[in-house]
Amino acid sequence: MAAVAAEEANLYQIDLGNLTAFDSHDPGASATSSEEELVKECLEKGTRLVQAIADKLFSLPSTPDKEGPLVQLPTPTTPIPREKPLPKAKPPTKWEVFAQSKGIKKRKRSKHLYDEPSGEWKRRHGYNRAGDENDIPIIEAKPTDEPGEDPFSKKKTEKKARVQKNEKSQLENLKKAAKVGALPSTVQLAATSLPITGTRDIPKKVGKDDLGHAAGFASSATASVGKFDERLPGEKTPKHPGKHRKFLPVVEGSGIGSREKQQCEKVLQKVLSSHNHDILNVDKAVKVFTVNEERNAHQKRKDRPAHQNRKDRPAHQKLKKRPAHQKHGDRPAHQKQKDRRKS
Amino acid sequence: MRPLDEEETTVVFEKLHKFVGTNLKHIVERPSGEGPDMKTGGLYCFRMHKNRVYYVSEALVKRATNISRERLVSLGTCIGKFTKSGKFQLTIQSLDLLAAHAKRKIWLKPTSEMSFLYGNHVLKGGLGRITENTAQNEGVVIFSMSDVPLGFGVAAKSTQDCRKLDPNAIVAYHQSDIGEYLRIEDEL
């Protein structure tokens, strides 16, 4: 059995990197066989091929893992075709054309340079670079120098001009690339904001929705606005992405004209019911409630029988009206109370 | 000129409801007593024209249809306008309507009337009377002591809080006043 399997495995071309197997010796299904037989045959062949892949997989050296043995797949051998077309070649920039004609070749320059004033090795470009113009403390005067000219500011303006010129030529090269449709992907989104394509967007591929809209517009562009046109099988009703507002008639009538009244009524009910809770004024309700409560309590005290009151009170503690001179004494209120208790 | 759609009607009614409360019903179902169908009861209705909302009797709407849209300047009472962002603002012309149905009112002392008519807020010092149980942020119509409507605004403090305020505190925020007939005459 194992020998048969090994023989079969040799028969097939197995690409473990892609987890695929091919049987190049298979003559293919005969044209006369029925569909059922065909399916059966395909399934059989498929299982055999999958089995061959599995056999090969388990023969690979594996490391144990939580989920089971783990296998490192070899690099795939079968080349698979690209999904997307190759990107378009970028047209050569103006400099590249010039360099070609003059035979100028790019040569590698070292990243680091020796910086004499500081006596250090520094990078050629960027922050803290060698020979940075901004860091020069003194510029030697030359006999050709014009009097009254600041050499520092002159250098600054010259540098700015150079940067501007470079930007300009960069944009020109990008414009050329945009015409061919070879804009680098990093610039594509900014193409309208940069002065490359003007205000025109880069033409996009027509999507499914766009096709649907186009079909909708086309089908409604007839004398009957698409009402009496026969639809093709599978064609959907046209879409109207634009909002069509319809207003009720200006003057109240009998048919559709009476709808405004209904609408008004409906909205009125909605507005009034949404503010329904305002009917109850909580502050006022609380006030009324507390007043009632107090009144009830007061009533109860009053309703208590008179003889009971007399019994509760000790006989000697009779409430007396105080003499007038004592009442308006200059002692504070709590002192007065104390006095009363003493008596 | 066209009737309001449902959304616009809701916005307008909500705004009116702030000032008139349940009296909104009387505004919407107000018989006009005008035109040929006087007996059957023609009503007042709301119409939109050039972003402004008008409160018009139906009989007048019928007659106004004779005038083309470009030539029609105004009809009935303009009660407010829709802003470009879809909000609704009441204008001073709506004062008569609001004053007749107002739920919350503020009466101004004669000394502070002019200040309000110049577009200032209502201060506690100028407050003559105020409707009981006015809550904060409710719409109030502002009257002079002789019951002449002067404008409308929003209550900055509830009636309870008003009692304890110092004289310079704001009681009601100014929204519109009849001084606007002079101040922004050409915008109305």
Short mmCIF file of C-alpha atoms in Angstrom, two decimals:
data_model
loop_
_atom_site.label_atom_id
_atom_site.label_comp_id
_atom_site.label_asym_id
_atom_site.label_seq_id
_atom_site.Cartn_x
_atom_site.Cartn_y
_atom_site.Cartn_z
CA MET A 1 0.00 0.00 0.00
CA ALA A 2 2.74 2.40 1.01
CA ALA A 3 4.68 1.48 -2.11
CA VAL A 4 1.65 2.32 -4.27
CA ALA A 5 1.27 5.64 -2.52
CA ALA A 6 4.95 6.48 -3.02
CA GLU A 7 4.67 5.57 -6.68
CA GLU A 8 1.63 7.78 -7.05
CA ALA A 9 3.37 10.64 -5.28
CA ASN A 10 6.18 10.42 -7.81
CA LEU A 11 3.59 10.49 -10.56
CA TYR A 12 2.20 13.82 -9.50
CA GLN A 13 3.93 17.15 -9.49
CA ILE A 14 3.51 18.50 -5.99
CA ASP A 15 4.20 22.10 -5.07
CA LEU A 16 4.05 22.14 -1.31
CA GLY A 17 4.73 25.87 -1.06
CA ASN A 18 1.39 26.57 -2.78
CA LEU A 19 -0.19 23.37 -1.40
CA THR A 20 -1.01 22.24 -4.92
CA ALA A 21 -0.64 19.00 -6.85
CA PHE A 22 -0.95 18.36 -10.59
CA ASP A 23 -1.38 15.18 -12.54
CA SER A 24 0.22 15.91 -15.88
CA HIS A 25 -0.33 12.37 -17.14
CA ASP A 26 -4.09 12.52 -16.78
CA PRO A 27 -5.71 12.20 -20.20
CA GLY A 28 -8.76 14.18 -19.02
CA ALA A 29 -12.40 13.10 -18.94
CA SER A 30 -13.80 11.38 -22.01
CA ALA A 31 -16.39 13.43 -23.88
CA THR A 32 -18.89 10.59 -23.91
CA SER A 33 -19.17 10.15 -20.18
CA SER A 34 -22.27 11.57 -18.51
CA GLU A 35 -22.22 14.41 -16.04
CA GLU A 36 -22.67 12.19 -13.03
CA GLU A 37 -19.75 10.01 -14.00
CA LEU A 38 -17.67 13.09 -14.62
CA VAL A 39 -18.35 14.49 -11.17
CA LYS A 40 -17.55 11.16 -9.61
CA GLU A 41 -14.33 10.85 -11.53
CA CYS A 42 -13.30 14.41 -10.60
CA LEU A 43 -13.94 13.80 -6.95
CA GLU A 44 -11.93 10.60 -7.00
CA LYS A 45 -9.02 12.27 -8.74
CA GLY A 46 -9.25 15.19 -6.35
CA THR A 47 -9.11 13.00 -3.27
CA ARG A 48 -6.12 11.17 -4.65
CA LEU A 49 -4.28 14.45 -5.26
CA VAL A 50 -5.16 15.87 -1.85
CA GLN A 51 -4.04 12.60 -0.30
CA ALA A 52 -0.70 12.94 -2.09
CA ILE A 53 -0.28 16.49 -0.70
CA ALA A 54 -1.17 15.29 2.80
CA ASP A 55 1.34 12.43 2.60
CA LYS A 56 4.08 14.81 1.56
CA LEU A 57 3.10 17.32 4.26
CA PHE A 58 3.32 14.80 7.06
CA SER A 59 6.69 13.58 5.83
CA LEU A 60 8.15 17.09 6.40
CA PRO A 61 10.09 17.74 9.62
CA SER A 62 7.67 19.21 12.17
CA THR A 63 7.81 20.88 15.56
CA PRO A 64 5.15 20.11 18.19
CA ASP A 65 2.72 22.94 18.98
CA LYS A 66 -0.47 23.46 21.02
CA GLU A 67 -2.76 22.84 18.04
CA GLY A 68 -0.67 20.00 16.60
CA PRO A 69 2.54 19.54 14.67
CA LEU A 70 3.76 22.70 12.95
CA VAL A 71 5.46 22.48 9.52
CA GLN A 72 7.52 25.06 7.69
CA LEU A 73 6.39 25.08 4.04
CA PRO A 74 9.13 25.17 1.38
CA THR A 75 9.22 28.07 -1.09
CA PRO A 76 6.64 27.68 -3.85
CA THR A 77 7.96 26.46 -7.18
CA THR A 78 4.99 27.10 -9.46
CA PRO A 79 4.89 30.68 -10.70
CA ILE A 80 1.41 32.15 -10.30
CA PRO A 81 0.31 34.87 -12.73
CA ARG A 82 -0.09 38.43 -11.48
CA GLU A 83 -3.59 39.52 -10.53
CA LYS A 84 -3.19 43.14 -11.66
CA PRO A 85 -1.50 44.35 -14.84
CA LEU A 86 2.03 45.64 -14.56
CA PRO A 87 2.25 49.32 -13.63
CA LYS A 88 2.86 51.60 -16.58
CA ALA A 89 6.40 52.73 -17.14
CA LYS A 90 7.06 56.25 -15.90
CA PRO A 91 8.13 58.63 -18.67
CA PRO A 92 11.71 59.81 -18.14
CA THR A 93 12.12 63.16 -16.43
CA LYS A 94 13.73 66.09 -18.20
CA TRP A 95 16.99 65.48 -16.38
CA GLU A 96 16.97 61.79 -17.23
CA VAL A 97 16.53 62.64 -20.93
CA PHE A 98 19.37 65.17 -20.71
CA ALA A 99 21.64 62.75 -18.85
CA GLN A 100 20.94 60.07 -21.44
CA SER A 101 21.91 62.37 -24.30
CA LYS A 102 25.11 63.49 -22.58
CA GLY A 103 25.99 60.03 -21.39
CA ILE A 104 25.91 61.05 -17.73
CA LYS A 105 25.67 58.09 -15.47
CA LYS A 106 24.46 57.93 -11.89
CA ARG A 107 27.22 57.15 -9.47
CA LYS A 108 26.94 56.24 -5.88
CA ARG A 109 28.01 58.93 -3.43
CA SER A 110 28.93 58.21 0.14
CA LYS A 111 26.36 59.05 2.79
CA HIS A 112 28.91 60.63 5.09
CA LEU A 113 31.26 63.55 4.48
CA TYR A 114 34.08 65.02 6.49
CA ASP A 115 33.03 68.41 7.85
CA GLU A 116 36.13 70.58 8.23
CA PRO A 117 34.89 73.38 10.51
CA SER A 118 33.64 70.93 13.15
CA GLY A 119 36.24 68.25 12.38
CA GLU A 120 33.62 65.53 12.33
CA TRP A 121 32.10 63.11 9.87
CA LYS A 122 28.57 64.21 9.11
CA ARG A 123 25.76 63.14 6.82
CA ARG A 124 25.62 64.61 3.33
CA HIS A 125 21.94 65.68 3.56
CA GLY A 126 19.40 66.52 6.20
CA TYR A 127 19.64 67.76 9.74
CA ASN A 128 23.16 68.41 11.07
CA ARG A 129 24.69 67.89 7.62
CA ALA A 130 28.25 68.61 6.59
CA GLY A 131 28.82 72.11 5.21
CA ASP A 132 25.41 73.40 6.26
CA GLU A 133 25.00 76.92 4.87
CA ASN A 134 22.98 78.00 7.87
CA ASP A 135 25.82 77.18 10.25
CA ILE A 136 28.55 79.26 8.59
CA PRO A 137 29.54 81.90 11.15
CA ILE A 138 31.86 84.00 8.97
CA ILE A 139 32.01 84.56 5.21
CA GLU A 140 35.24 85.87 3.86
CA ALA A 141 34.97 89.05 1.83
CA LYS A 142 36.01 88.88 -1.82
CA PRO A 143 37.11 91.75 -4.05
CA THR A 144 34.12 91.03 -6.29
CA ASP A 145 31.63 91.60 -3.45
CA GLU A 146 29.25 94.48 -3.90
CA PRO A 147 29.23 96.91 -1.00
CA GLY A 148 26.02 97.10 1.03
CA GLU A 149 24.94 93.54 0.25
CA ASP A 150 24.40 91.04 3.03
CA PRO A 151 26.10 87.81 1.92
CA PHE A 152 24.08 85.77 4.44
CA SER A 153 20.70 86.91 3.18
CA LYS A 154 21.95 86.51 -0.39
CA LYS A 155 22.74 82.87 0.31
CA LYS A 156 19.32 82.39 1.85
CA THR A 157 17.49 83.83 -1.15
CA GLU A 158 19.61 81.81 -3.53
CA LYS A 159 18.78 78.63 -1.67
CA LYS A 160 15.08 79.50 -1.72
CA ALA A 161 15.21 80.12 -5.45
CA ARG A 162 16.90 76.78 -6.00
CA VAL A 163 14.23 74.98 -3.97
CA GLN A 164 11.49 76.73 -5.90
CA LYS A 165 13.04 75.83 -9.23
CA ASN A 166 13.32 72.23 -8.16
CA GLU A 167 9.68 72.15 -7.08
CA LYS A 168 8.63 73.58 -10.40
CA SER A 169 10.52 71.01 -12.40
CA GLN A 170 9.20 68.27 -10.12
CA LEU A 171 5.64 69.35 -10.87
CA GLU A 172 6.34 69.49 -14.57
CA ASN A 173 7.64 65.93 -14.52
CA LEU A 174 4.56 64.84 -12.54
CA LYS A 175 2.29 66.52 -15.09
CA LYS A 176 4.00 64.59 -17.84
CA ALA A 177 3.55 61.37 -15.89
CA ALA A 178 -0.14 62.15 -15.22
CA LYS A 179 -0.78 62.50 -18.95
CA VAL A 180 0.42 58.95 -19.52
CA GLY A 181 -1.41 57.74 -16.41
CA ALA A 182 1.76 56.76 -14.57
CA LEU A 183 1.43 59.03 -11.52
CA PRO A 184 3.05 57.45 -8.49
CA SER A 185 0.40 56.14 -6.10
CA THR A 186 1.63 58.48 -3.37
CA VAL A 187 0.68 61.52 -5.43
CA GLN A 188 -2.53 60.20 -7.00
CA LEU A 189 -4.87 61.31 -4.23
CA ALA A 190 -3.34 64.78 -4.09
CA ALA A 191 -3.42 65.21 -7.86
CA THR A 192 -6.21 67.80 -7.81
CA SER A 193 -4.85 69.75 -4.87
CA LEU A 194 -1.39 69.98 -6.40
CA PRO A 195 -1.29 71.86 -9.71
CA ILE A 196 -0.87 68.65 -11.69
CA THR A 197 -4.17 67.82 -13.28
CA GLY A 198 -5.93 71.11 -12.63
CA THR A 199 -9.34 70.55 -11.09
CA ARG A 200 -9.91 67.37 -13.04
CA ASP A 201 -9.91 64.13 -11.09
CA ILE A 202 -7.90 61.24 -12.39
CA PRO A 203 -10.36 59.09 -14.33
CA LYS A 204 -11.34 56.17 -12.20
CA LYS A 205 -12.51 52.77 -13.23
CA VAL A 206 -16.28 52.68 -13.63
CA GLY A 207 -17.71 50.81 -10.67
CA LYS A 208 -20.82 48.69 -10.34
CA ASP A 209 -22.87 51.52 -8.84
CA ASP A 210 -21.85 53.92 -11.58
CA LEU A 211 -22.97 51.42 -14.19
CA GLY A 212 -26.30 51.05 -12.37
CA HIS A 213 -26.80 54.80 -12.35
CA ALA A 214 -25.90 55.07 -16.00
CA ALA A 215 -28.36 52.31 -16.86
CA GLY A 216 -31.04 54.08 -14.79
CA PHE A 217 -30.51 57.38 -16.54
CA ALA A 218 -30.49 55.72 -19.94
CA SER A 219 -33.67 53.76 -19.35
CA SER A 220 -35.55 56.83 -18.13
CA ALA A 221 -34.36 59.00 -21.01
CA THR A 222 -37.29 58.19 -23.25
CA ALA A 223 -40.50 59.97 -24.18
CA SER A 224 -42.40 58.28 -21.36
CA VAL A 225 -39.57 58.77 -18.86
CA GLY A 226 -39.08 55.03 -18.87
CA LYS A 227 -42.63 54.25 -17.86
CA PHE A 228 -43.74 52.17 -20.85
CA ASP A 229 -40.42 50.66 -21.85
CA GLU A 230 -39.96 46.95 -21.65
CA ARG A 231 -37.25 45.92 -19.31
CA LEU A 232 -34.63 43.45 -20.30
CA PRO A 233 -34.52 40.25 -18.28
CA GLY A 234 -32.56 40.97 -15.09
CA GLU A 235 -32.69 44.73 -15.54
CA LYS A 236 -33.56 46.57 -12.41
CA THR A 237 -35.75 49.62 -12.05
CA PRO A 238 -33.82 52.83 -12.60
CA LYS A 239 -32.35 54.45 -9.57
CA HIS A 240 -32.89 58.10 -8.87
CA PRO A 241 -30.08 59.29 -6.67
CA GLY A 242 -31.39 62.86 -6.75
CA LYS A 243 -34.02 63.84 -4.24
CA HIS A 244 -37.34 64.70 -5.76
CA ARG A 245 -39.25 67.00 -3.47
CA LYS A 246 -42.94 67.24 -3.95
CA PHE A 247 -45.05 69.86 -2.29
CA LEU A 248 -48.73 69.91 -1.61
CA PRO A 249 -50.84 72.19 -3.82
CA VAL A 250 -50.80 75.85 -2.93
CA VAL A 251 -54.53 76.23 -2.62
CA GLU A 252 -56.73 74.11 -0.41
CA GLY A 253 -58.91 71.83 -2.53
CA SER A 254 -60.98 68.70 -2.25
CA GLY A 255 -58.69 65.81 -3.33
CA ILE A 256 -54.97 66.02 -2.70
CA GLY A 257 -55.59 69.61 -1.70
CA SER A 258 -57.18 68.55 1.57
CA ARG A 259 -54.04 66.76 2.60
CA GLU A 260 -52.44 69.85 4.04
CA LYS A 261 -55.05 69.98 6.78
CA GLN A 262 -54.33 66.38 7.71
CA GLN A 263 -50.62 67.04 7.75
CA CYS A 264 -51.11 70.09 9.95
CA GLU A 265 -53.27 68.11 12.33
CA LYS A 266 -50.75 65.30 12.48
CA VAL A 267 -47.82 67.60 13.22
CA LEU A 268 -49.88 69.52 15.78
CA GLN A 269 -50.72 66.31 17.62
CA LYS A 270 -47.09 65.26 17.50
CA VAL A 271 -45.82 68.55 18.87
CA LEU A 272 -48.44 68.79 21.60
CA SER A 273 -47.99 65.19 22.70
CA SER A 274 -44.22 65.51 22.81
CA HIS A 275 -44.67 68.33 25.33
CA ASN A 276 -47.38 66.48 27.22
CA HIS A 277 -45.31 66.20 30.38
CA ASP A 278 -45.31 70.00 30.63
CA ILE A 279 -48.94 69.89 31.72
CA LEU A 280 -47.82 68.82 35.17
CA ASN A 281 -45.88 71.57 36.86
CA VAL A 282 -43.86 69.64 39.40
CA ASP A 283 -42.86 72.66 41.48
CA LYS A 284 -46.43 73.80 41.83
CA ALA A 285 -47.65 70.27 42.58
CA VAL A 286 -45.11 69.87 45.36
CA LYS A 287 -46.09 73.20 46.84
CA VAL A 288 -49.79 72.32 46.82
CA PHE A 289 -49.05 68.92 48.33
CA THR A 290 -47.00 70.29 51.22
CA VAL A 291 -49.59 72.98 51.97
CA ASN A 292 -52.34 70.35 52.09
CA GLU A 293 -50.25 68.15 54.30
CA GLU A 294 -49.66 70.96 56.78
CA ARG A 295 -53.29 71.87 56.77
CA ASN A 296 -54.29 68.29 57.53
CA ALA A 297 -51.84 68.06 60.38
CA HIS A 298 -53.12 71.28 61.81
CA GLN A 299 -56.71 70.06 61.52
CA LYS A 300 -55.86 66.87 63.39
CA ARG A 301 -54.31 68.77 66.26
CA LYS A 302 -57.41 70.90 66.49
CA ASP A 303 -59.75 67.92 66.34
CA ARG A 304 -58.20 66.25 69.38
CA PRO A 305 -60.76 66.29 72.24
CA ALA A 306 -60.26 69.14 74.75
CA HIS A 307 -60.39 67.06 78.00
CA GLN A 308 -57.62 64.83 76.72
CA ASN A 309 -55.43 67.84 76.26
CA ARG A 310 -56.03 68.87 79.84
CA LYS A 311 -55.17 65.41 81.15
CA ASP A 312 -51.86 65.30 79.28
CA ARG A 313 -50.68 68.52 80.78
CA PRO A 314 -49.51 68.43 84.40
CA ALA A 315 -51.75 70.49 86.67
CA HIS A 316 -49.10 72.89 87.87
CA GLN A 317 -47.83 73.79 84.40
CA LYS A 318 -50.47 76.23 83.43
CA LEU A 319 -49.89 78.57 80.52
CA LYS A 320 -49.94 82.03 81.83
CA LYS A 321 -49.84 85.29 80.04
CA ARG A 322 -46.73 87.08 81.09
CA PRO A 323 -46.76 90.61 82.33
CA ALA A 324 -45.95 93.15 79.68
CA HIS A 325 -42.66 94.41 81.18
CA GLN A 326 -41.21 90.89 81.19
CA LYS A 327 -42.34 90.18 77.66
CA HIS A 328 -40.33 92.99 76.13
CA GLY A 329 -37.18 92.36 78.12
CA ASP A 330 -33.81 92.71 76.39
CA ARG A 331 -32.79 89.11 77.01
CA PRO A 332 -32.31 86.87 73.96
CA ALA A 333 -35.02 84.43 72.98
CA HIS A 334 -33.37 81.23 74.23
CA GLN A 335 -32.68 82.85 77.59
CA LYS A 336 -36.30 83.75 77.86
CA GLN A 337 -37.23 80.15 77.27
CA LYS A 338 -34.91 79.06 80.06
CA ASP A 339 -36.50 81.56 82.36
CA ARG A 340 -39.90 80.25 81.51
CA ARG A 341 -38.82 76.71 82.32
CA LYS A 342 -37.47 77.79 85.70
CA SER A 343 -40.75 79.39 86.71
CA MET B 1 -45.40 80.35 -2.48
CA ARG B 2 -46.00 76.82 -1.29
CA PRO B 3 -47.30 74.99 1.77
CA LEU B 4 -44.72 73.79 4.27
CA ASP B 5 -43.71 70.17 4.09
CA GLU B 6 -43.94 67.97 7.14
CA GLU B 7 -40.45 68.65 8.41
CA GLU B 8 -40.79 72.40 8.08
CA THR B 9 -44.20 72.34 9.73
CA THR B 10 -42.71 70.50 12.69
CA VAL B 11 -39.93 73.04 13.05
CA VAL B 12 -42.32 75.99 12.86
CA PHE B 13 -44.80 74.47 15.29
CA GLU B 14 -42.08 73.58 17.76
CA LYS B 15 -40.85 77.16 17.74
CA LEU B 16 -44.34 78.59 18.16
CA HIS B 17 -45.06 76.08 20.89
CA LYS B 18 -42.23 77.55 22.94
CA PHE B 19 -44.16 80.79 23.19
CA VAL B 20 -47.82 79.83 23.09
CA GLY B 21 -47.83 76.29 24.52
CA THR B 22 -51.12 74.50 24.00
CA ASN B 23 -52.59 77.67 22.50
CA LEU B 24 -50.86 76.53 19.33
CA LYS B 25 -54.07 74.72 18.58
CA HIS B 26 -55.94 78.01 18.41
CA ILE B 27 -53.37 79.45 16.03
CA VAL B 28 -53.51 76.49 13.67
CA GLU B 29 -57.27 76.10 13.71
CA ARG B 30 -58.12 79.77 13.61
CA PRO B 31 -61.05 80.54 11.30
CA SER B 32 -60.32 83.42 8.98
CA GLY B 33 -63.84 84.76 8.61
CA GLU B 34 -62.89 85.94 5.18
CA GLY B 35 -63.60 85.09 1.57
CA PRO B 36 -66.51 83.35 -0.10
CA ASP B 37 -66.50 80.26 2.12
CA MET B 38 -66.98 82.29 5.26
CA LYS B 39 -69.78 80.05 6.44
CA THR B 40 -67.93 76.79 5.86
CA GLY B 41 -65.04 78.25 7.75
CA GLY B 42 -61.90 79.12 5.80
CA LEU B 43 -58.88 78.82 8.06
CA TYR B 44 -55.56 80.52 8.45
CA CYS B 45 -52.65 78.57 7.07
CA PHE B 46 -48.88 78.73 6.80
CA ARG B 47 -47.23 79.42 3.46
CA MET B 48 -43.58 79.52 2.53
CA HIS B 49 -42.34 82.12 0.09
CA LYS B 50 -38.68 82.90 -0.55
CA ASN B 51 -37.63 81.15 2.67
CA ARG B 52 -40.08 83.19 4.75
CA VAL B 53 -43.11 81.73 6.44
CA TYR B 54 -46.38 83.62 6.21
CA TYR B 55 -49.53 83.23 8.25
CA VAL B 56 -52.29 83.83 5.76
CA SER B 57 -55.98 83.25 5.40
CA GLU B 58 -56.86 80.71 2.75
CA ALA B 59 -58.97 83.22 0.89
CA LEU B 60 -55.96 85.49 0.52
CA VAL B 61 -53.79 82.59 -0.66
CA LYS B 62 -56.31 81.90 -3.39
CA ARG B 63 -56.17 85.49 -4.54
CA ALA B 64 -52.39 85.61 -4.31
CA THR B 65 -52.05 82.76 -6.81
CA ASN B 66 -52.75 85.37 -9.49
CA ILE B 67 -49.37 86.92 -8.84
CA SER B 68 -46.25 85.26 -10.18
CA ARG B 69 -43.61 84.03 -7.83
CA GLU B 70 -41.04 86.67 -8.72
CA ARG B 71 -43.47 89.53 -8.33
CA LEU B 72 -45.04 88.40 -5.07
CA VAL B 73 -43.33 90.35 -2.31
CA SER B 74 -45.33 89.39 0.71
CA LEU B 75 -48.74 88.16 1.77
CA GLY B 76 -50.55 87.92 5.06
CA THR B 77 -48.30 88.17 8.10
CA CYS B 78 -44.69 87.10 7.87
CA ILE B 79 -44.01 85.21 11.09
CA GLY B 80 -40.44 84.15 10.53
CA LYS B 81 -37.81 82.86 8.19
CA PHE B 82 -35.88 79.69 7.60
CA THR B 83 -32.14 80.04 7.77
CA LYS B 84 -29.91 78.36 5.22
CA SER B 85 -29.18 75.60 7.72
CA GLY B 86 -32.87 74.82 8.10
CA LYS B 87 -33.51 76.49 11.43
CA PHE B 88 -36.58 78.64 11.89
CA GLN B 89 -36.38 82.14 13.34
CA LEU B 90 -39.39 84.11 14.45
CA THR B 91 -39.36 87.70 13.28
CA ILE B 92 -40.88 90.71 14.96
CA GLN B 93 -43.94 90.67 12.70
CA SER B 94 -45.10 87.56 14.54
CA LEU B 95 -45.43 89.56 17.75
CA ASP B 96 -49.15 90.23 17.38
CA LEU B 97 -49.84 86.53 16.98
CA LEU B 98 -47.61 85.55 19.88
CA ALA B 99 -48.93 88.28 22.19
CA ALA B 100 -52.50 87.21 21.60
CA HIS B 101 -51.78 83.61 22.54
CA ALA B 102 -48.80 83.96 24.87
CA LYS B 103 -48.43 81.55 27.75
CA ARG B 104 -45.61 83.28 29.63
CA LYS B 105 -45.37 87.02 29.85
CA ILE B 106 -43.07 89.62 31.30
CA TRP B 107 -44.15 93.17 31.99
CA LEU B 108 -41.49 95.86 31.93
CA LYS B 109 -41.27 98.91 34.13
CA PRO B 110 -41.66 102.14 32.11
CA THR B 111 -38.04 103.09 32.87
CA SER B 112 -36.54 100.04 31.20
CA GLU B 113 -38.84 99.95 28.17
CA MET B 114 -36.51 102.02 26.01
CA SER B 115 -33.49 99.93 26.94
CA PHE B 116 -35.30 96.81 25.75
CA LEU B 117 -36.41 98.52 22.57
CA TYR B 118 -32.79 99.25 21.74
CA GLY B 119 -32.12 95.53 21.74
CA ASN B 120 -30.85 94.95 25.28
CA HIS B 121 -31.72 92.01 27.50
CA VAL B 122 -34.27 92.40 30.27
CA LEU B 123 -32.62 93.03 33.63
CA LYS B 124 -34.06 92.29 37.03
CA GLY B 125 -34.22 96.01 37.75
CA GLY B 126 -36.59 96.56 34.84
CA LEU B 127 -38.86 93.64 35.64
CA GLY B 128 -42.35 94.85 36.54
CA ARG B 129 -44.27 91.59 36.63
CA ILE B 130 -43.74 88.04 35.43
CA THR B 131 -46.08 85.12 34.91
CA GLU B 132 -45.99 82.67 37.77
CA ASN B 133 -44.21 79.34 37.26
CA THR B 134 -42.16 80.44 34.29
CA ALA B 135 -39.40 77.93 33.86
CA GLN B 136 -35.91 78.64 32.66
CA ASN B 137 -35.39 78.81 28.88
CA GLU B 138 -39.08 79.17 28.15
CA GLY B 139 -40.20 81.64 25.52
CA VAL B 140 -41.69 84.80 26.99
CA VAL B 141 -43.53 87.68 25.37
CA ILE B 142 -42.57 91.05 26.76
CA PHE B 143 -45.14 93.75 27.44
CA SER B 144 -45.05 97.28 28.77
CA MET B 145 -46.96 97.91 31.99
CA SER B 146 -49.86 99.21 29.90
CA ASP B 147 -50.05 95.81 28.15
CA VAL B 148 -48.52 96.90 24.86
CA PRO B 149 -46.48 94.05 23.42
CA LEU B 150 -42.87 95.15 22.95
CA GLY B 151 -41.09 92.00 21.84
CA PHE B 152 -40.22 88.50 22.87
CA GLY B 153 -37.31 86.56 24.26
CA VAL B 154 -36.28 83.62 26.38
CA ALA B 155 -36.48 83.47 30.15
CA ALA B 156 -32.97 83.36 31.59
CA LYS B 157 -34.19 82.43 35.07
CA SER B 158 -37.31 80.80 36.43
CA THR B 159 -39.82 82.91 38.37
CA GLN B 160 -38.60 81.46 41.65
CA ASP B 161 -34.98 82.33 40.92
CA CYS B 162 -35.94 85.83 39.78
CA ARG B 163 -36.92 86.81 43.29
CA LYS B 164 -33.45 86.38 44.68
CA LEU B 165 -31.56 87.99 41.80
CA ASP B 166 -29.62 91.21 42.06
CA PRO B 167 -30.94 94.15 40.00
CA ASN B 168 -28.28 93.88 37.30
CA ALA B 169 -28.84 90.20 36.51
CA ILE B 170 -30.47 89.21 33.24
CA VAL B 171 -34.02 87.90 33.57
CA ALA B 172 -34.86 87.37 29.91
CA TYR B 173 -32.67 87.21 26.81
CA HIS B 174 -33.71 89.51 24.03
CA GLN B 175 -34.72 87.85 20.79
CA SER B 176 -36.75 90.46 18.99
CA ASP B 177 -38.38 93.79 19.77
CA ILE B 178 -40.48 96.37 17.97
CA GLY B 179 -37.47 98.66 17.72
CA GLU B 180 -36.39 96.42 14.86
CA TYR B 181 -39.00 98.06 12.67
CA LEU B 182 -36.64 101.04 12.69
CA ARG B 183 -33.28 99.40 13.22
CA ILE B 184 -33.40 96.68 10.58
CA GLU B 185 -36.26 97.94 8.52
CA ASP B 186 -34.81 96.79 5.21
CA GLU B 187 -34.19 93.24 6.40
CA LEU B 188 -37.72 92.65 7.56
#
